[in-house]
Amino acid sequence: MSVGPFSDRARVDALAKVRGEARFAADLTLPRLLYAMTVPSAIAKGTMTALPVEAALRVPGVVRVLTPDDFRAPPPFTEDGPPPPPPTLETTIAYRGQPLALVIAETLEAAIEGAETIRPTFASEPFACVMESAGAQRQPAEDVAFGDVPTALSFAASTVEAIYDSPTQHHNPLELIATVAVWEDGQLLIHESTQASSLVKGAVAGALRIDPARVHVRGATIGGSFGQKAVQRQTALVARAAILSGRPVKLVQPRGQIFHTATYRTRTRHRIQIGADAAGKIVAVQHHVEQEQSPGGYFAVSEYHRDVIRMYGVQNYLGTGADIRLDRQDPGYMRGTHPQPACFAFESALDELAYKSGRDPVELRLANDTRVDPQNGQPLSSRFLNECLREGARRFGWSRRSPEPGSITAPDGSQIGWGMACGIYQSATTPAIATLRIDARGRTRFAISGHEMGQGMHTAIAAVLLEGLDIDPDGLEVAIGDTRVAPQHMTAGSWGTNSVVPTAMQAAERMRSAFAELLGGRQVSGNLHRKLAAIRRPFLQIEVSTLGPGQDQSALEALRQGGFAVAESVYPGFSTFSYSAHFVEVRIEPGTRRIRVPRVVSIADCGRVVSPRTAESQVYGGVIWGLSHALREATEIDPRYGGYLNVDLADYVVPVNADIGEIEIGLVDQPDPLANAVGVKGLGQVSMVGISAAVANAVFHATGKRVRELPIRVEHLL
C-alpha cells in the first residue's frame, strides 16, 4: 500500500458540525432526565462543619441532594494497583470551588436554584494560593544532567543568563465539561466530553466500588479539550446520582466552576544560562524551573527538560527544578504542555545569545544542528528542523531583515519587528486494537481507540481506509471513544494520529489479503461491497493490533485493562521528535503601544502528512493559540480568597478575528522511516510550541526592549 502523498480530503465530520447535527454529551436528552448542579466550596482550605440541605429540598422540582454521606471511601491505594480515583464529595476542603454537594432536579433551573440555597459552614485554615504566599512549600525536583556544565561554561566565549515567566492559564474549550449518566439493568452508561473514556471508566468504577465490567463510557465527539477533559471529579458524582435516583442525570458544569475544578496550565519561572563558543556553537545550558503545584499533584517538573534540550546539539546540560506546593486544584496538561513555556524561555534566551554574539538568529540555530539525541547519543530517526528554518526564512523574506533593534518604522510611526523561534515536541505512540468490517450493503465500520476532539482523527483514519480500500465513502463509519466498541486509550500528547493511522493502514492491508483469500483467484467486478454481494457473503471482518516501537504484548494487555501504555519518543535504538519554525512580524503602535501581529509564517516537520486539510488546521489553531499565550491569556488569582477572578470569556482575554493577520503554513511532509509504517509524527502540540518566543523576539527587534514575562502587555512597552 502506498504511504503517500495522501489526497486532500474534506473533513468527514464537517457537514454534521456546520449543520448542527453533531451530538455532544451536553446535547443528549433522554426520557425522565434529571439535571444536576454542584455546590462549590467558598473557602480554600479547611473543613466543612455543616451542610444544611432543607432549603434546597423545598425548591419545587428538586428531587435529591447528594452529600458526602452518599459516598463510600474508595478502596485503599496500593503501589502495585491502579492509580487512585479522584475523590467524590468530602468534608475536607483542599481548594476553593471544590464540590461539596450535588443537587438533582427535574429542570436545570430548579437544580441551580436549589444549589444556591445551600449555605455550608466551615472551619477555615490558613492557605497558600500563589507562589509568593508565605505558606507555599518548596519541594526540589530530580535533576536532569549530562556532560560537564560548569567546565563548559567557564570556556564559553559568550553567555546569557536571564529569568522568564509564564502565567497560569486555563484551557477554555468552547464545549463545557458535560456528563450524562444512565443506570439501567445493573449497567452504568456514561456519556461524557472526555479524551480518556477508559480512564474515566476505571476511575468511576474505583470511586463507586463497582465492577468495571458494568461501566461503559462514550466520549466520541468532543468540542475541544487541549488536555483538560481527562478524568473529572464530577463524573462519579453524576453516576452516583443516576444509581440512587434510578433516572438518567446530566451535569453541564458552568465555566466559572470549571476554572476551579478542572486542570490548568501551571505558572512557571525559568532561569536559563546558555554559553556558546566563538563559532556560535552552544557548549552548555543550565536551566532551572519552578512551577505551581497542588499538595499532591503529579505534573512533573522534569518534563520541562525532556524535549527542548534535544532541539540542538548541546553536549552539556543541567536541568533542575522545584514544585511550589499550593492550596489549589491539580494543574495538568495544556496544549504544548511542558515545551510551550520551556521553549518560550529557551528560544528567547537563544535570541539574546544571537544578539550578544553578533549572529543572525536563524544562522545560530542552523549552526547547532544535530543528527543524534544529545541526551543519550541515539540517532534521530528524522529531523527536518533546518528545512523548516530555511523554508520559513525564504517565505518570510528573512534575508531583507535589518538586524538592528528599532531600525524599522512604518509610515504611521509604528515600530516593526521581525522575530523567529523554533519548537519541538515528542512523537509518542500507543498500542491499538481495531476491528474492520465491510458488508455487502455498502457499509464499512472501523472501530478503534481514539477521541475526536476537533483535531481531525476521523478524517485521518478515513483518508487511510479510502486510499487503501475500494469502499463506498458515504457508508464508512469510524467508531471511536466508546469503551463498548474497542479498548480505549487516552488521546493526548499528539500521539493520536501516530497510533491509529498505522493501525488503519494495517487493517486495510489485512482486509485486502482477506478478500484475496476469500475470492480465491475469482475475478469479480465492482467495489468490495459488490464483491461480497456477488459471492453472497453478508460481510467480512478482520481484527488487527499494533504496538509502539519497543513495546510488547504487555502494552496490549494494559490497553485492554483500560490502562496507560504510551511509548515515549526515546525508543530502542533511536529517538524521534516533531519540529516547527515560526517567523513573526509585529507592529507596535506609537501612542497606545498596542501590539499587532499582521503576519506569521510557520513550517512544521510532522513526518508524513496523512490529512493535509486537518494538518493545516492544526497549525492554524496552534499559531493563534501561541499568539494568545504571548499577548493575551493569563488567569488572575485572588490571594485573599484562593479563587480565580476572570472565570469567563468576557474577562479571560483571548484573540478575536480582528487580532489575527495573515498566517502562512508549510508542512515538510517527509516520512519518518522508523517511527511507524506510515511515517507520521505528532503535530497538534508542536504547532503551538515556540510561537510565544517568536513574538517576544519580534517585540525586542521592534523596540530594543527585552520582555521576559508573558503575556506581553502595553505596560511592558511604555
XYZ file of C-alpha atoms in Angstrom:
718
model
C 0.000 0.000 0.000
C 1.195 3.490 -0.818
C 2.001 5.658 2.170
C 1.596 8.984 0.486
C 1.333 11.590 -0.609
C -2.271 11.450 0.562
C -5.197 13.218 -1.095
C -6.565 16.417 0.409
C -9.962 15.156 1.545
C -12.700 17.201 3.141
C -13.280 16.647 6.850
C -15.634 13.720 7.267
C -17.369 15.385 10.227
C -17.545 18.890 8.747
C -21.048 18.745 7.305
C -22.610 17.438 10.516
C -20.885 20.140 12.560
C -21.816 23.088 10.359
C -25.411 21.834 10.217
C -25.563 21.423 13.983
C -26.183 17.695 13.610
C -23.126 16.556 15.565
C -24.161 15.389 19.012
C -22.063 16.190 22.066
C -22.608 14.942 25.601
C -24.479 18.079 26.639
C -26.870 17.685 23.694
C -28.184 14.355 24.920
C -31.818 14.304 26.046
C -33.399 11.173 27.487
C -36.801 10.268 28.951
C -37.128 11.176 32.664
C -33.803 13.044 32.566
C -32.756 14.835 35.749
C -30.465 17.870 35.826
C -27.644 18.395 38.306
C -25.697 21.290 39.756
C -22.819 21.264 42.231
C -22.364 23.384 45.339
C -18.781 24.759 45.394
C -16.688 25.495 48.443
C -16.399 29.160 49.406
C -13.094 28.627 51.232
C -9.682 27.496 50.008
C -8.745 25.174 52.878
C -10.350 23.755 55.981
C -13.290 21.576 56.967
C -16.987 21.748 56.176
C -18.733 21.699 59.535
C -22.376 21.710 58.387
C -24.255 21.241 55.124
C -27.910 22.268 55.534
C -29.963 20.977 52.581
C -33.523 21.543 53.797
C -33.999 24.778 51.874
C -32.849 23.114 48.672
C -35.285 20.241 49.119
C -38.141 22.743 49.413
C -37.408 24.189 45.957
C -40.080 22.903 43.538
C -38.581 20.293 41.245
C -35.608 19.354 43.412
C -35.516 15.574 43.764
C -32.490 14.945 45.952
C -29.282 16.469 47.309
C -26.221 14.265 47.392
C -23.777 14.906 50.250
C -20.580 13.216 51.472
C -22.813 10.720 53.292
C -23.876 9.290 49.918
C -20.360 8.140 49.045
C -18.200 5.381 50.442
C -14.453 5.789 50.677
C -12.678 4.186 47.712
C -10.513 1.104 48.333
C -7.069 1.851 49.763
C -4.352 2.749 47.279
C -1.519 0.272 46.755
C 1.679 0.879 44.819
C 1.142 -2.161 42.575
C -2.541 -1.427 41.954
C -4.354 1.037 39.708
C -3.994 4.769 40.419
C -6.447 6.111 42.987
C -9.633 7.601 41.528
C -10.456 11.262 42.059
C -12.244 11.982 45.345
C -16.015 12.372 45.368
C -17.772 14.511 47.977
C -15.944 15.007 51.269
C -15.857 17.381 54.199
C -12.137 18.187 53.999
C -11.599 21.241 51.772
C -8.435 21.245 49.626
C -9.184 24.185 47.279
C -11.723 26.909 46.647
C -14.536 25.756 44.390
C -14.274 22.104 45.448
C -17.710 20.459 45.011
C -19.422 19.815 48.343
C -22.897 18.676 47.292
C -24.844 17.772 44.161
C -28.428 18.905 43.650
C -30.560 16.921 41.184
C -33.865 18.239 39.921
C -36.496 17.957 37.219
C -35.206 21.092 35.488
C -31.875 22.850 35.207
C -33.400 25.990 36.716
C -34.555 24.086 39.790
C -31.146 22.458 40.210
C -29.422 25.856 40.070
C -31.897 27.439 42.478
C -31.550 24.526 44.871
C -27.764 24.713 44.800
C -27.855 28.445 45.503
C -29.938 27.945 48.650
C -27.331 25.698 50.276
C -25.024 27.608 52.621
C -22.395 25.303 54.154
C -20.444 26.396 57.195
C -16.699 25.931 57.512
C -13.758 25.873 59.847
C -11.168 27.680 57.762
C -7.420 27.146 57.852
C -4.558 29.317 56.580
C -3.774 28.641 52.935
C -1.224 29.473 50.249
C -2.535 30.015 46.721
C 0.245 31.819 44.794
C 3.970 31.197 44.543
C 4.667 34.274 46.682
C 2.373 33.131 49.532
C 4.052 32.842 52.909
C 2.877 29.260 53.368
C 3.946 27.978 49.957
C 6.036 24.823 50.272
C 9.074 24.465 48.015
C 9.904 20.889 47.050
C 13.053 20.263 44.946
C 12.697 18.014 41.914
C 15.073 15.442 40.490
C 17.867 16.819 38.290
C 18.338 16.009 34.610
C 22.013 16.232 33.695
C 24.598 15.135 31.164
C 28.093 16.403 30.386
C 30.046 18.906 32.482
C 28.197 22.239 32.552
C 30.473 24.250 34.903
C 33.611 23.450 32.930
C 31.982 24.113 29.561
C 30.552 27.446 30.728
C 33.931 28.530 32.030
C 35.342 28.292 28.488
C 32.338 29.881 26.715
C 33.025 32.912 24.522
C 29.502 34.298 25.041
C 26.994 33.668 27.805
C 23.449 34.747 28.543
C 21.607 34.364 31.831
C 18.021 35.510 32.418
C 14.700 34.635 34.088
C 11.485 34.111 32.079
C 7.945 33.863 33.458
C 4.848 32.215 32.007
C 1.464 32.711 33.702
C -1.280 30.452 34.976
C -3.692 29.762 32.121
C -6.946 27.860 31.639
C -7.956 25.827 28.594
C -11.425 27.285 27.931
C -12.645 24.958 25.168
C -15.995 26.176 23.852
C -17.746 22.976 24.918
C -18.140 22.870 28.681
C -17.417 19.717 30.652
C -20.583 17.622 30.455
C -21.622 14.255 31.887
C -24.786 12.225 31.340
C -25.084 9.009 33.364
C -27.654 6.250 32.803
C -28.135 3.332 35.213
C -30.168 0.530 33.682
C -30.345 -3.213 34.314
C -27.288 -3.072 36.534
C -25.202 -1.359 33.850
C -23.827 2.186 34.024
C -23.520 4.057 30.723
C -21.718 7.412 30.855
C -21.771 9.925 28.016
C -19.012 12.453 28.633
C -16.893 15.021 26.839
C -13.697 13.150 27.634
C -10.444 12.363 25.873
C -9.904 9.337 28.114
C -13.009 7.158 28.150
C -11.275 4.049 29.522
C -9.601 6.039 32.294
C -12.994 7.526 33.172
C -14.447 4.018 33.249
C -11.776 2.854 35.688
C -11.971 5.985 37.824
C -15.749 5.773 38.234
C -15.616 2.067 38.991
C -12.940 2.698 41.628
C -14.661 5.701 43.183
C -18.043 3.942 43.443
C -16.572 0.496 44.168
C -18.439 -1.295 41.397
C -17.294 -3.860 38.849
C -15.599 -2.101 35.894
C -17.324 -4.581 33.558
C -20.601 -2.855 34.441
C -19.337 0.614 33.481
C -19.290 1.863 29.887
C -18.129 5.287 28.724
C -18.799 7.009 25.429
C -16.786 10.128 24.520
C -16.688 10.039 20.730
C -17.277 13.715 19.891
C -15.665 16.480 21.929
C -15.869 20.222 21.371
C -12.228 20.918 22.151
C -10.180 19.527 25.001
C -6.490 20.531 24.796
C -5.623 18.393 27.820
C -8.430 19.449 30.155
C -11.037 16.731 29.563
C -9.493 13.614 31.015
C -10.794 12.289 34.361
C -13.128 14.692 36.148
C -14.290 14.639 39.746
C -17.857 15.305 38.605
C -18.280 12.039 36.688
C -18.600 9.775 39.721
C -20.961 12.294 41.346
C -23.335 12.199 38.379
C -23.038 8.416 38.126
C -23.900 8.013 41.807
C -26.886 10.319 41.359
C -28.142 8.163 38.479
C -27.759 4.994 40.557
C -29.545 6.457 43.599
C -32.362 8.067 41.633
C -32.836 5.333 39.070
C -33.056 8.004 36.384
C -30.633 9.499 33.849
C -28.764 12.528 35.237
C -26.983 15.322 33.352
C -24.471 17.855 34.633
C -23.032 20.585 32.421
C -20.565 22.374 34.647
C -20.589 26.193 34.356
C -17.381 27.771 33.098
C -16.820 29.620 36.372
C -16.829 26.311 38.246
C -14.610 24.621 35.643
C -11.919 27.216 36.344
C -11.826 25.983 39.942
C -12.207 22.218 39.423
C -10.511 21.220 36.163
C -6.784 21.202 35.486
C -4.953 24.248 34.127
C -1.551 25.334 32.785
C 0.640 25.990 35.780
C 2.610 29.183 36.207
C 6.336 28.639 35.649
C 9.564 30.542 36.209
C 12.642 29.587 34.173
C 16.209 30.644 34.940
C 18.393 29.856 31.941
C 22.120 30.215 31.365
C 23.496 29.467 27.887
C 27.112 29.532 26.783
C 28.462 29.392 23.227
C 31.933 29.230 21.696
C 33.378 31.743 19.242
C 31.785 29.911 16.290
C 28.311 30.170 17.817
C 28.125 26.529 18.885
C 26.200 26.082 22.143
C 28.581 24.492 24.632
C 26.387 24.295 27.738
C 22.927 25.036 29.118
C 21.780 25.337 32.709
C 18.001 25.503 33.147
C 16.165 25.781 36.467
C 12.346 25.611 36.538
C 9.889 26.343 39.329
C 6.176 25.729 38.931
C 2.912 25.935 40.829
C 1.774 22.581 42.148
C -1.080 21.249 44.267
C -0.293 19.454 47.532
C -0.492 16.031 45.900
C -0.129 16.961 42.227
C 1.741 14.778 39.763
C 2.590 17.263 36.979
C 6.309 16.540 36.659
C 8.909 19.324 36.695
C 11.428 17.047 34.990
C 9.383 17.089 31.771
C 10.424 20.700 31.132
C 13.846 19.212 30.428
C 12.619 16.343 28.240
C 12.204 17.842 24.768
C 13.657 21.333 24.423
C 17.269 20.405 25.114
C 17.059 17.828 22.298
C 16.353 20.507 19.697
C 20.040 21.310 19.157
C 23.406 19.607 19.534
C 24.036 20.561 23.155
C 26.580 18.296 24.847
C 26.434 19.681 28.393
C 23.169 20.223 30.248
C 21.995 20.649 33.820
C 18.254 20.808 34.399
C 16.943 21.426 37.899
C 13.545 22.309 39.259
C 11.145 22.648 42.154
C 7.437 22.337 42.856
C 5.867 25.176 44.805
C 3.082 23.372 46.666
C -0.096 25.473 46.910
C -3.669 25.013 48.113
C -5.237 24.834 44.667
C -6.581 22.048 42.473
C -4.204 19.903 40.438
C -2.513 21.519 37.425
C -2.227 19.430 34.284
C -1.506 19.191 30.614
C -2.489 22.013 28.277
C -1.685 22.274 24.588
C 2.076 22.376 24.126
C 2.375 21.185 27.749
C 5.921 21.458 29.129
C 7.726 22.507 25.919
C 5.435 25.514 25.447
C 6.717 27.597 28.404
C 10.149 25.936 28.274
C 10.553 26.934 24.622
C 9.449 30.489 25.393
C 12.326 30.696 27.853
C 14.935 28.771 25.892
C 14.225 30.289 22.476
C 14.122 33.776 23.997
C 17.491 33.169 25.641
C 18.849 31.872 22.337
C 17.732 35.097 20.651
C 19.540 37.049 23.352
C 22.629 34.934 22.704
C 22.402 35.652 18.981
C 22.357 39.402 19.600
C 25.112 39.266 22.192
C 27.411 37.279 19.883
C 26.515 39.327 16.784
C 24.926 36.421 14.904
C 21.730 36.095 12.913
C 19.118 34.142 14.956
C 18.401 31.757 12.068
C 22.067 31.119 11.332
C 22.776 30.495 15.005
C 20.158 27.751 15.065
C 21.357 26.222 11.802
C 24.877 26.102 13.226
C 23.652 23.969 16.132
C 22.229 21.166 14.012
C 22.355 17.625 15.357
C 21.630 14.177 13.969
C 21.794 12.425 17.331
C 19.831 12.739 20.543
C 22.271 14.719 22.726
C 20.939 13.192 25.934
C 21.574 9.553 25.043
C 23.624 9.547 21.817
C 20.977 7.669 19.834
C 20.363 8.652 16.206
C 17.359 10.830 15.459
C 15.147 8.888 13.078
C 14.241 12.095 11.256
C 14.987 15.754 11.867
C 13.930 18.350 9.313
C 14.180 21.371 11.597
C 16.775 23.008 9.369
C 14.467 22.518 6.390
C 11.721 24.240 8.405
C 14.100 27.109 9.186
C 15.259 27.612 5.614
C 11.790 27.357 4.094
C 10.290 29.649 6.723
C 13.041 32.218 6.237
C 12.535 32.088 2.453
C 8.783 32.568 2.634
C 9.016 35.268 5.279
C 11.747 37.197 3.458
C 14.102 36.992 6.434
C 17.107 37.976 4.322
C 15.645 41.504 3.995
C 15.602 41.964 7.765
C 17.572 44.835 9.239
C 19.133 43.288 12.359
C 19.380 46.477 14.450
C 16.563 46.692 17.045
C 14.222 49.623 16.462
C 15.514 50.167 12.926
C 12.248 49.552 11.030
C 9.372 52.029 11.251
C 6.112 52.130 9.291
C 4.821 55.356 7.699
C 2.314 55.765 10.546
C 5.124 55.637 13.118
C 4.513 52.047 14.204
C 7.624 50.136 15.142
C 8.080 46.946 13.122
C 9.845 43.885 14.457
C 10.705 40.518 12.948
C 11.322 37.598 15.262
C 11.598 33.856 14.991
C 11.827 30.801 17.183
C 11.650 27.023 16.937
C 9.545 24.352 18.589
C 9.934 20.679 19.431
C 7.605 18.024 20.820
C 7.971 14.323 21.476
C 6.457 11.910 18.955
C 4.916 9.289 21.208
C 2.592 6.409 20.325
C 0.299 3.884 21.980
C -0.820 0.342 21.219
C -4.093 -0.017 19.332
C -6.662 -2.733 18.672
C -9.063 -2.277 15.780
C -11.902 -4.139 14.091
C -12.727 -3.527 10.427
C -15.994 -4.827 8.995
C -17.192 -4.436 5.410
C -20.664 -5.639 4.434
C -22.487 -6.307 1.191
C -24.931 -3.429 1.724
C -22.363 -0.664 1.249
C -21.392 -0.147 4.882
C -17.913 -0.167 6.418
C -17.291 0.082 10.146
C -13.870 0.696 11.665
C -13.748 0.567 15.478
C -10.603 1.647 17.309
C -9.417 3.590 20.327
C -9.280 7.365 19.971
C -11.234 10.519 20.679
C -12.308 13.150 18.151
C -11.574 16.500 19.796
C -11.759 18.513 16.591
C -8.183 17.624 15.648
C -9.318 15.520 12.677
C -8.785 11.933 13.820
C -11.926 10.798 11.987
C -10.632 12.333 8.786
C -7.121 10.890 9.101
C -8.474 7.380 9.639
C -10.892 7.774 6.732
C -8.081 9.007 4.489
C -6.049 5.840 5.062
C -9.007 3.483 4.614
C -10.263 5.209 1.483
C -6.766 5.284 -0.029
C -6.286 1.573 0.644
C -9.739 0.066 0.091
C -12.299 0.337 -2.707
C -15.291 1.058 -0.478
C -18.231 3.446 -0.526
C -17.061 6.596 1.329
C -20.635 7.518 2.241
C -21.039 4.210 4.058
C -17.892 4.491 6.180
C -18.375 4.709 9.949
C -15.416 5.336 12.251
C -16.352 4.287 15.799
C -14.013 5.761 18.420
C -14.089 7.000 22.003
C -16.519 4.283 23.128
C -15.421 1.572 25.566
C -18.146 -0.705 24.168
C -16.644 -0.924 20.669
C -12.889 -1.142 21.294
C -10.332 -0.829 24.104
C -9.802 2.889 24.541
C -6.503 4.614 25.245
C -6.354 8.228 26.283
C -5.883 10.576 23.322
C -3.365 13.297 24.186
C 0.228 14.368 23.668
C -0.020 14.330 19.846
C 0.034 10.517 19.864
C -3.492 10.056 18.486
C -2.735 10.044 14.753
C 0.621 8.290 15.311
C -1.254 5.423 16.941
C -4.429 4.972 14.896
C -3.206 5.728 11.366
C -0.641 2.869 11.207
C -3.335 0.574 12.617
C -5.801 1.699 9.966
C -3.216 1.027 7.254
C -2.518 -2.430 8.640
C -6.259 -3.112 8.777
C -6.633 -2.125 5.126
C -3.766 -4.395 4.129
C -5.201 -7.288 6.152
C -8.634 -6.744 4.629
C -7.250 -6.805 1.079
C -5.481 -10.063 1.870
C -8.666 -11.498 3.383
C -10.603 -10.579 0.232
C -7.964 -12.162 -1.982
C -8.176 -15.360 0.072
C -11.971 -15.281 0.025
C -12.182 -14.852 -3.741
C -9.550 -17.492 -4.360
C -8.498 -16.099 -7.722
C -12.038 -15.443 -8.987
C -12.445 -12.198 -10.921
C -15.425 -10.288 -9.519
C -16.179 -6.755 -10.677
C -17.178 -3.802 -8.531
C -16.011 -2.426 -5.231
C -15.596 -4.545 -2.129
C -19.267 -4.277 -1.196
C -20.327 -5.520 -4.638
C -17.786 -8.323 -4.491
C -19.341 -9.572 -1.231
C -22.823 -9.329 -2.688
C -21.753 -11.188 -5.812
C -20.462 -14.168 -3.827
C -23.403 -13.953 -1.375
C -21.245 -13.169 1.641
C -23.028 -10.758 4.035
C -19.822 -9.298 5.498
C -16.117 -9.754 6.060
C -14.461 -8.743 9.339
C -10.864 -8.662 10.499
C -9.108 -7.553 13.700
C -5.625 -6.077 13.932
C -3.412 -4.731 16.686
C -0.283 -2.585 16.636
C 2.398 -1.657 19.131
C 4.695 1.290 19.512
C 8.442 0.816 18.964
C 9.890 -1.255 21.780
C 6.511 -2.325 23.167
C 5.481 -5.954 23.717
C 2.237 -7.766 24.374
C 2.064 -6.352 27.888
C 1.200 -2.975 26.353
C -1.803 -4.521 24.575
C -2.890 -6.092 27.842
C -2.592 -2.717 29.594
C -4.754 -1.227 26.836
C -7.387 -3.950 27.284
C -7.425 -3.271 31.028
C -8.015 0.438 30.481
C -4.505 1.445 31.463
C -1.892 3.871 30.224
C 0.555 2.382 27.721
C 2.469 5.170 25.984
C 5.740 4.563 24.167
C 7.704 7.777 24.564
C 9.753 9.300 21.765
C 13.002 7.760 23.061
C 12.728 4.297 21.545
C 15.158 1.350 21.489
C 17.859 2.379 19.055
C 16.538 5.796 18.020
C 14.700 8.923 19.151
C 12.085 10.872 17.223
C 10.509 14.313 17.641
C 8.388 16.759 15.697
C 9.725 20.234 14.940
C 8.472 23.676 13.946
C 9.938 27.018 12.930
C 7.914 30.218 13.333
C 8.553 33.656 11.837
C 6.522 36.577 13.186
C 6.108 40.240 12.305
C 4.817 42.605 14.980
C 3.772 46.233 14.702
C 3.657 48.390 17.817
C 1.536 51.494 17.641
C 3.433 54.658 18.673
C 0.821 56.122 21.027
C -1.094 53.240 22.588
C 1.848 50.767 22.359
C -0.667 48.122 21.332
C 0.961 45.102 19.674
C -0.408 43.794 16.397
C 0.727 40.669 14.539
C -0.035 41.175 10.835
C 1.986 38.240 9.550
C 3.164 34.765 10.620
C 4.926 32.022 8.670
C 5.034 28.591 10.340
C 6.676 25.497 8.905
C 6.317 22.111 10.621
C 8.037 18.741 10.371
C 5.416 16.174 11.391
C 6.513 13.262 9.209
C 4.132 12.059 6.529
C 1.023 14.255 6.232
C -1.970 11.918 6.058
C -4.740 14.525 6.118
C -3.442 17.803 4.640
C -6.581 19.763 5.447
C -6.764 18.879 9.121
C -2.975 19.119 9.476
C -3.006 22.715 8.233
C -5.973 23.406 10.504
C -3.948 22.130 13.465
C -1.132 24.554 12.670
C -3.500 27.497 12.184
C -5.020 26.773 15.584
C -1.632 26.299 17.212
C -0.311 29.585 15.837
C -3.360 31.525 17.011
C -3.167 29.977 20.459
C 0.542 30.765 20.583
C -0.246 34.410 19.853
C -2.848 34.267 22.608
C -0.305 32.787 25.016
C 2.144 35.557 24.167
C -0.160 38.572 24.164
C -3.490 37.849 25.861
C -4.019 34.924 28.227
C -3.484 34.948 31.970
C -5.634 33.609 34.796
C -5.905 36.116 37.629
C -5.751 34.617 41.137
C -7.152 36.338 44.210
C -4.606 35.753 47.006
C -7.128 36.826 49.647
C -9.591 34.003 48.989
C -7.719 31.493 46.839
C -10.034 31.673 43.838
C -9.817 32.788 40.225
C -11.175 36.165 39.171
C -11.553 36.152 35.377
C -13.630 32.984 35.084
C -15.494 33.655 31.840
C -14.721 34.539 28.242
C -15.602 38.168 28.870
C -12.671 38.605 31.265
C -10.320 35.800 30.235
C -8.887 37.541 27.193
C -8.260 35.554 24.000
C -7.728 36.758 20.427
C -10.680 37.577 18.206
C -10.720 37.642 14.406
C -9.566 41.255 14.339
C -6.369 40.253 16.169
C -5.313 37.685 13.572
C -3.431 38.677 10.440
C -2.045 36.574 7.615
C -0.844 33.107 8.605
C 1.097 31.076 6.062
C 1.517 27.359 6.769
C 4.052 24.908 5.374
C 4.457 21.187 6.038
C 7.705 19.396 5.186
C 5.811 16.119 4.520
C 8.793 13.759 4.777
C 8.025 10.379 6.393
C 9.864 9.265 9.492
C 11.398 5.948 8.411
C 11.438 4.330 11.868
C 8.568 5.818 13.878
C 5.825 3.686 12.286
C 4.784 2.085 8.997
C 3.205 5.273 7.650
C 5.964 7.606 8.827
C 3.664 10.013 10.699
C 4.678 12.075 13.716
C 2.674 14.317 16.041
C 1.580 17.810 15.016
C -1.095 19.239 17.315
C 1.285 20.213 20.107
C 4.395 21.308 18.204
C 2.350 23.703 16.075
C 1.997 25.965 19.125
C 5.413 25.478 20.713
C 7.796 28.364 20.015
C 5.247 30.944 18.874
C 5.349 32.970 22.095
C 9.147 33.208 21.919
C 8.955 34.336 18.284
C 6.548 37.119 19.317
C 8.757 38.213 22.234
C 11.812 38.189 19.983
C 9.962 40.294 17.404
C 8.970 42.777 20.117
C 12.629 43.137 21.051
C 13.593 43.659 17.420
C 10.916 46.363 17.129
C 11.686 48.235 20.348
C 15.052 47.129 21.729
C 13.258 46.163 24.941
C 13.534 42.559 26.066
C 10.282 41.352 27.678
C 10.731 38.141 29.642
C 7.272 37.916 31.165
C 4.080 36.698 29.486
C 1.633 37.868 28.413
C 3.332 40.916 26.874
C 1.098 43.874 27.610
C 1.014 47.572 26.843
C 2.558 48.432 30.211
C 5.674 46.429 29.328
C 6.379 48.799 26.437
C 5.517 52.179 27.937
